């Protein structure tokens, strides 16, 4: 059932009205005599990949979609959330200078996943406030796209993991990380008076989930740029004036990096707070049409951190 749903979702994306172009053929003069054999308004459905879908394929997919409970609203949600997810997934590459050079995080799959989850959570908060049942549709398809893409990346040329059991275990771990990060972020901004919703608490959530509870010390077993490549193994008898100077320089450099940490956390807390306010001003109409204007910016027009 899950495989059928996945295939259907991908086909709906390819054949959805928002993602195909139509080619119509009209006669500039009178149609030929044997016009019963020709359709003047024949339409080709061309997916985003350039593949041409026949009318029969479109009808079959539509019929299966209805059987599985897909409506126009659901198929639109499949299409739009695919684009929204792609934009979230692109944020790490777009702001790699910040995440890798300033935050000291490794340029790794794990860092990309966590940064993507942060941006996804921001949009998920907005989806929840949509008129029912739209919010449910958008959140479900949004998460579906995330894990389809994540699995593709695990199998892709950069990671080259092909063993099924290993991929399954990785996906379980990432699913737990997704749920944990989303839940604790929800807790951090909760309006319940008995819950701690201070900026300090939100900063702690960021520290534990984005930085692995260690500033510049890497993530997922991959070292960050602030990590020493080798553990020091110098005894007091080996110290010389030049060695002492180099150790002092290294310590000073380490302290400079440590001073940056609270500043980075502050920037991230401010970014999250500002984005939540911005997203609250995006209308449901803008979300379900994907159209933007000067007066109404788009859902994924994230501010720079």
Coordinates of C-alpha atoms in Angstrom, one line a residue:
X1 CA 0.0 0.0 0.0
X2 CA 2.8 2.4 0.9
X3 CA 4.6 1.6 -2.4
X4 CA 1.4 2.2 -4.4
X5 CA 0.8 5.5 -2.6
X6 CA 4.4 6.6 -3.3
X7 CA 4.1 5.8 -7.0
X8 CA 0.8 7.5 -7.2
X9 CA 2.1 10.6 -5.4
X10 CA 5.0 10.9 -7.8
X11 CA 2.8 10.4 -10.8
X12 CA 0.3 13.0 -9.5
X13 CA 3.2 15.5 -9.2
X14 CA 4.3 14.8 -12.7
X15 CA 0.8 15.1 -14.2
X16 CA -0.6 17.8 -11.9
X17 CA -2.1 21.0 -13.5
X18 CA 0.6 23.1 -11.9
X19 CA 3.5 21.1 -13.4
X20 CA 2.6 20.3 -17.0
X21 CA 2.4 22.3 -20.1
X22 CA -0.4 21.7 -22.6
X23 CA 0.0 21.6 -26.4
X24 CA -3.1 22.3 -28.3
X25 CA -3.5 21.8 -32.1
X26 CA -6.0 24.1 -33.9
X27 CA -6.8 24.2 -37.6
X28 CA -6.1 27.5 -39.3
X29 CA -8.6 26.7 -42.0
X30 CA -11.5 24.3 -42.4
X31 CA -10.8 20.9 -40.8
X32 CA -10.2 17.9 -43.1
X33 CA -13.2 16.0 -44.4
X34 CA -12.4 13.0 -42.3
X35 CA -12.5 15.2 -39.2
X36 CA -14.1 12.4 -37.1
X37 CA -10.7 10.7 -37.0
X38 CA -9.0 13.8 -35.7
X39 CA -9.4 15.7 -32.4
X40 CA -9.0 19.5 -33.0
X41 CA -8.4 20.1 -29.3
X42 CA -6.1 17.2 -28.6
X43 CA -4.0 17.9 -25.5
X44 CA -0.7 16.4 -24.5
X45 CA 0.2 16.3 -20.9
X46 CA 4.0 16.8 -20.4
X47 CA 5.5 16.3 -17.0
X48 CA 8.3 18.3 -15.5
X49 CA 10.9 15.8 -16.7
X50 CA 9.7 16.2 -20.3
X51 CA 7.9 12.9 -20.4
X52 CA 4.6 12.9 -22.3
X53 CA 1.6 11.3 -20.6
X54 CA -1.3 10.0 -22.6
X55 CA -4.8 11.0 -21.7
X56 CA -5.4 7.3 -20.8
X57 CA -2.6 7.5 -18.2
X58 CA -4.0 10.7 -16.7
X59 CA -7.4 9.2 -16.4
X60 CA -6.1 6.0 -14.8
X61 CA -4.1 7.9 -12.3
X62 CA -7.0 10.1 -11.5
X63 CA -9.3 7.1 -11.0
X64 CA -6.8 5.4 -8.7
X65 CA -6.4 8.7 -6.8
X66 CA -10.1 8.8 -6.2
X67 CA -10.1 5.2 -5.0
X68 CA -7.3 6.0 -2.5
X69 CA -9.0 9.1 -1.3
X70 CA -7.2 11.7 -3.4
X71 CA -9.2 14.8 -4.2
X72 CA -8.3 18.0 -6.0
X73 CA -7.2 19.5 -2.7
X74 CA -5.0 16.5 -1.9
X75 CA -3.4 16.4 -5.4
X76 CA -2.7 20.1 -5.2
X77 CA -1.1 19.6 -1.8
X78 CA 1.1 16.9 -3.3
X79 CA 2.3 19.2 -6.0
X80 CA 2.8 22.4 -3.9
X81 CA 4.5 20.7 -0.9
X82 CA 7.0 19.1 -3.3
X83 CA 8.1 22.6 -4.3
X84 CA 8.0 23.9 -0.7
X85 CA 10.2 20.9 0.5
X86 CA 12.7 21.5 -2.3
X87 CA 13.2 25.0 -1.2
X88 CA 13.7 23.9 2.4
X89 CA 16.2 21.3 1.3
X90 CA 18.2 23.9 -0.6
X91 CA 18.7 26.2 2.4
X92 CA 21.9 24.5 3.6
X93 CA 23.7 24.9 0.3
X94 CA 22.5 28.5 0.0
X95 CA 23.8 29.4 3.5
X96 CA 26.7 27.0 3.8
X97 CA 29.0 29.8 4.7
X98 CA 27.0 30.4 7.9
X99 CA 26.5 26.8 8.9
X100 CA 30.0 25.5 8.1
X101 CA 32.3 28.5 8.5
X102 CA 30.6 30.4 11.2
X103 CA 28.9 27.6 13.1
X104 CA 31.7 25.1 12.7
X105 CA 29.4 22.3 11.6
X106 CA 30.7 19.7 9.2
X107 CA 29.7 19.8 5.6
X108 CA 27.9 16.5 5.9
X109 CA 24.6 14.7 5.2
X110 CA 23.6 14.9 8.9
X111 CA 24.1 18.6 9.0
X112 CA 22.0 19.1 5.8
X113 CA 19.2 16.9 7.3
X114 CA 19.0 18.9 10.6
X115 CA 19.1 22.3 8.8
X116 CA 16.4 21.1 6.4
X117 CA 14.3 19.9 9.4
X118 CA 14.5 23.3 11.0
X119 CA 13.1 25.0 7.9
X120 CA 10.5 22.3 7.5
X121 CA 9.3 22.8 11.0
X122 CA 8.8 26.5 10.4
X123 CA 6.5 25.7 7.5
X124 CA 4.7 23.0 9.4
X125 CA 3.7 25.4 12.1
X126 CA 2.0 27.5 9.4
X127 CA 0.3 24.5 7.8
X128 CA -1.3 23.6 11.2
X129 CA -3.2 26.9 11.2
X130 CA -4.8 26.3 7.8
X131 CA -8.5 25.6 7.5
X132 CA -9.2 21.9 8.2
X133 CA -8.5 19.5 6.5
X134 CA -6.0 21.4 4.4
X135 CA -3.4 21.6 7.1
X136 CA -3.4 17.8 7.6
X137 CA -3.0 17.2 3.8
X138 CA -0.1 19.6 3.5
X139 CA 1.8 18.4 6.5
X140 CA 1.4 14.7 5.5
X141 CA 2.6 15.3 1.9
X142 CA 5.3 17.6 3.1
X143 CA 6.8 14.9 5.3
X144 CA 6.4 12.3 2.5
X145 CA 8.5 14.4 0.1
X146 CA 11.1 14.8 2.8
X147 CA 11.7 11.1 3.4
X148 CA 11.4 10.2 -0.3
X149 CA 14.2 12.7 -1.0
X150 CA 16.2 11.6 2.1
X151 CA 16.2 8.0 1.0
X152 CA 17.2 9.0 -2.6
X153 CA 20.1 10.9 -1.2
X154 CA 21.2 8.0 1.0
X155 CA 21.2 5.8 -2.1
X156 CA 22.8 8.6 -4.3
X157 CA 26.3 9.0 -5.6
X158 CA 27.5 10.9 -2.5
X159 CA 26.6 8.2 0.1
X160 CA 26.5 5.1 -2.2
X161 CA 24.6 3.0 0.3
X162 CA 22.7 0.2 -1.4
X163 CA 22.1 -2.4 1.3
X164 CA 18.4 -2.5 2.1
X165 CA 18.7 -3.3 5.8
X166 CA 21.3 -0.6 6.3
X167 CA 19.1 2.0 4.5
X168 CA 16.1 0.9 6.6
X169 CA 18.0 1.4 9.8
X170 CA 19.2 4.8 8.7
X171 CA 15.7 5.8 7.8
X172 CA 14.4 4.7 11.3
X173 CA 17.1 6.8 13.0
X174 CA 16.3 9.9 10.8
X175 CA 12.6 9.4 11.5
X176 CA 13.2 9.5 15.3
X177 CA 15.4 12.6 14.8
X178 CA 12.6 14.3 12.8
X179 CA 10.0 13.6 15.4
X180 CA 12.2 14.6 18.3
X181 CA 13.3 17.8 16.8
X182 CA 9.8 18.8 15.7
X183 CA 8.3 18.0 19.1
X184 CA 10.8 19.8 21.1
X185 CA 10.6 22.9 18.9
X186 CA 6.8 22.8 19.4
X187 CA 7.4 22.7 23.1
X188 CA 9.8 25.6 23.0
X189 CA 7.2 28.0 21.4
X190 CA 4.2 26.6 23.3
X191 CA 1.8 29.2 24.7
X192 CA 0.9 27.1 27.7
X193 CA 1.7 29.2 30.8
X194 CA 3.1 26.2 32.7
X195 CA 5.7 25.5 30.0
X196 CA 9.0 27.1 29.7
X197 CA 8.9 29.1 26.5
X198 CA 11.8 31.5 27.0
X199 CA 14.4 32.3 24.4
X200 CA 17.0 30.6 26.6
X201 CA 15.0 27.4 26.3
X202 CA 14.7 27.7 22.6
X203 CA 18.5 28.3 22.4
X204 CA 19.0 25.1 24.4
X205 CA 16.8 23.2 21.9
X206 CA 19.0 24.5 19.0
X207 CA 22.2 23.7 20.9
X208 CA 21.1 20.1 21.5
X209 CA 19.6 19.3 18.1
X210 CA 21.6 21.4 15.6
X211 CA 25.0 21.4 17.4
X212 CA 24.7 18.0 19.0
X213 CA 25.2 19.7 22.5
X214 CA 28.8 20.6 21.5
X215 CA 29.9 23.8 19.9
X216 CA 32.0 23.2 16.8
X217 CA 32.6 19.6 17.7
X218 CA 31.0 18.0 14.7
X219 CA 27.9 16.0 14.2
X220 CA 27.1 12.4 13.5
X221 CA 30.7 11.3 13.9
X222 CA 32.0 13.9 11.5
X223 CA 34.3 16.6 12.9
X224 CA 33.6 20.3 12.6
X225 CA 36.1 22.9 11.5
X226 CA 36.8 23.9 15.1
X227 CA 37.9 20.3 16.0
X228 CA 41.5 19.5 16.5
X229 CA 42.6 16.9 14.0
X230 CA 44.7 15.1 16.6
X231 CA 44.4 14.9 20.3
X232 CA 47.4 16.6 22.1
X233 CA 49.8 14.1 23.6
X234 CA 52.6 16.5 24.9
X235 CA 54.0 16.0 28.3
X236 CA 55.5 18.7 30.5
X237 CA 59.0 17.5 29.7
X238 CA 58.5 18.0 26.0
X239 CA 57.5 21.6 26.3
X240 CA 59.8 24.2 24.7
X241 CA 59.3 28.0 24.4
X242 CA 58.1 27.5 20.8
X243 CA 55.7 24.7 21.8
X244 CA 54.3 26.8 24.7
X245 CA 53.7 29.7 22.3
X246 CA 51.8 27.5 19.8
X247 CA 49.7 26.0 22.5
X248 CA 48.8 29.5 23.8
X249 CA 47.8 30.6 20.2
X250 CA 45.7 27.5 19.8
X251 CA 44.0 28.2 23.2
X252 CA 43.4 31.8 22.2
X253 CA 41.9 30.7 18.9
X254 CA 39.6 28.2 20.8
X255 CA 38.4 30.9 23.1
X256 CA 37.6 33.2 20.2
X257 CA 35.5 30.4 18.7
X258 CA 33.8 29.9 22.1
X259 CA 32.9 33.6 22.3
X260 CA 31.1 33.3 19.0
X261 CA 28.8 30.5 20.2
X262 CA 26.3 32.6 22.2
X263 CA 26.2 35.1 19.3
X264 CA 25.4 32.4 16.9
X265 CA 22.6 31.0 19.1
X266 CA 21.2 34.5 19.5
X267 CA 21.1 34.9 15.7
X268 CA 19.3 31.6 15.3
X269 CA 16.7 32.4 18.0
X270 CA 16.0 35.7 16.4
X271 CA 15.7 34.1 13.0
X272 CA 13.2 31.5 14.2
X273 CA 11.1 34.2 16.0
X274 CA 11.1 36.5 12.9
X275 CA 10.2 33.6 10.6
X276 CA 7.2 32.6 12.7
X277 CA 5.9 36.2 12.6
X278 CA 6.5 36.4 8.8
X279 CA 4.8 33.1 8.1
X280 CA 1.8 34.1 10.2
X281 CA 1.2 36.9 7.7
X282 CA 1.2 34.6 4.7
X283 CA -2.4 33.9 3.7
X284 CA -3.9 30.4 3.1
X285 CA -4.7 31.6 -0.5
X286 CA -1.0 32.2 -1.1
X287 CA -0.1 28.8 0.2
X288 CA -2.7 26.8 -1.8
X289 CA -2.0 28.7 -5.1
X290 CA 1.8 29.1 -4.7
X291 CA 1.5 32.6 -6.2
X292 CA 3.3 35.6 -4.7
X293 CA 3.2 39.3 -5.1
X294 CA 4.9 42.4 -3.7
X295 CA 2.2 42.7 -1.1
X296 CA 2.1 39.0 -0.3
X297 CA 5.5 37.3 -0.2
X298 CA 5.7 33.6 -0.6
X299 CA 5.8 30.9 2.0
X300 CA 9.5 29.9 1.4
X301 CA 11.0 33.4 1.0
X302 CA 13.1 32.9 4.1
X303 CA 15.1 35.7 5.6
X304 CA 18.8 35.5 5.8
X305 CA 20.1 34.3 9.2

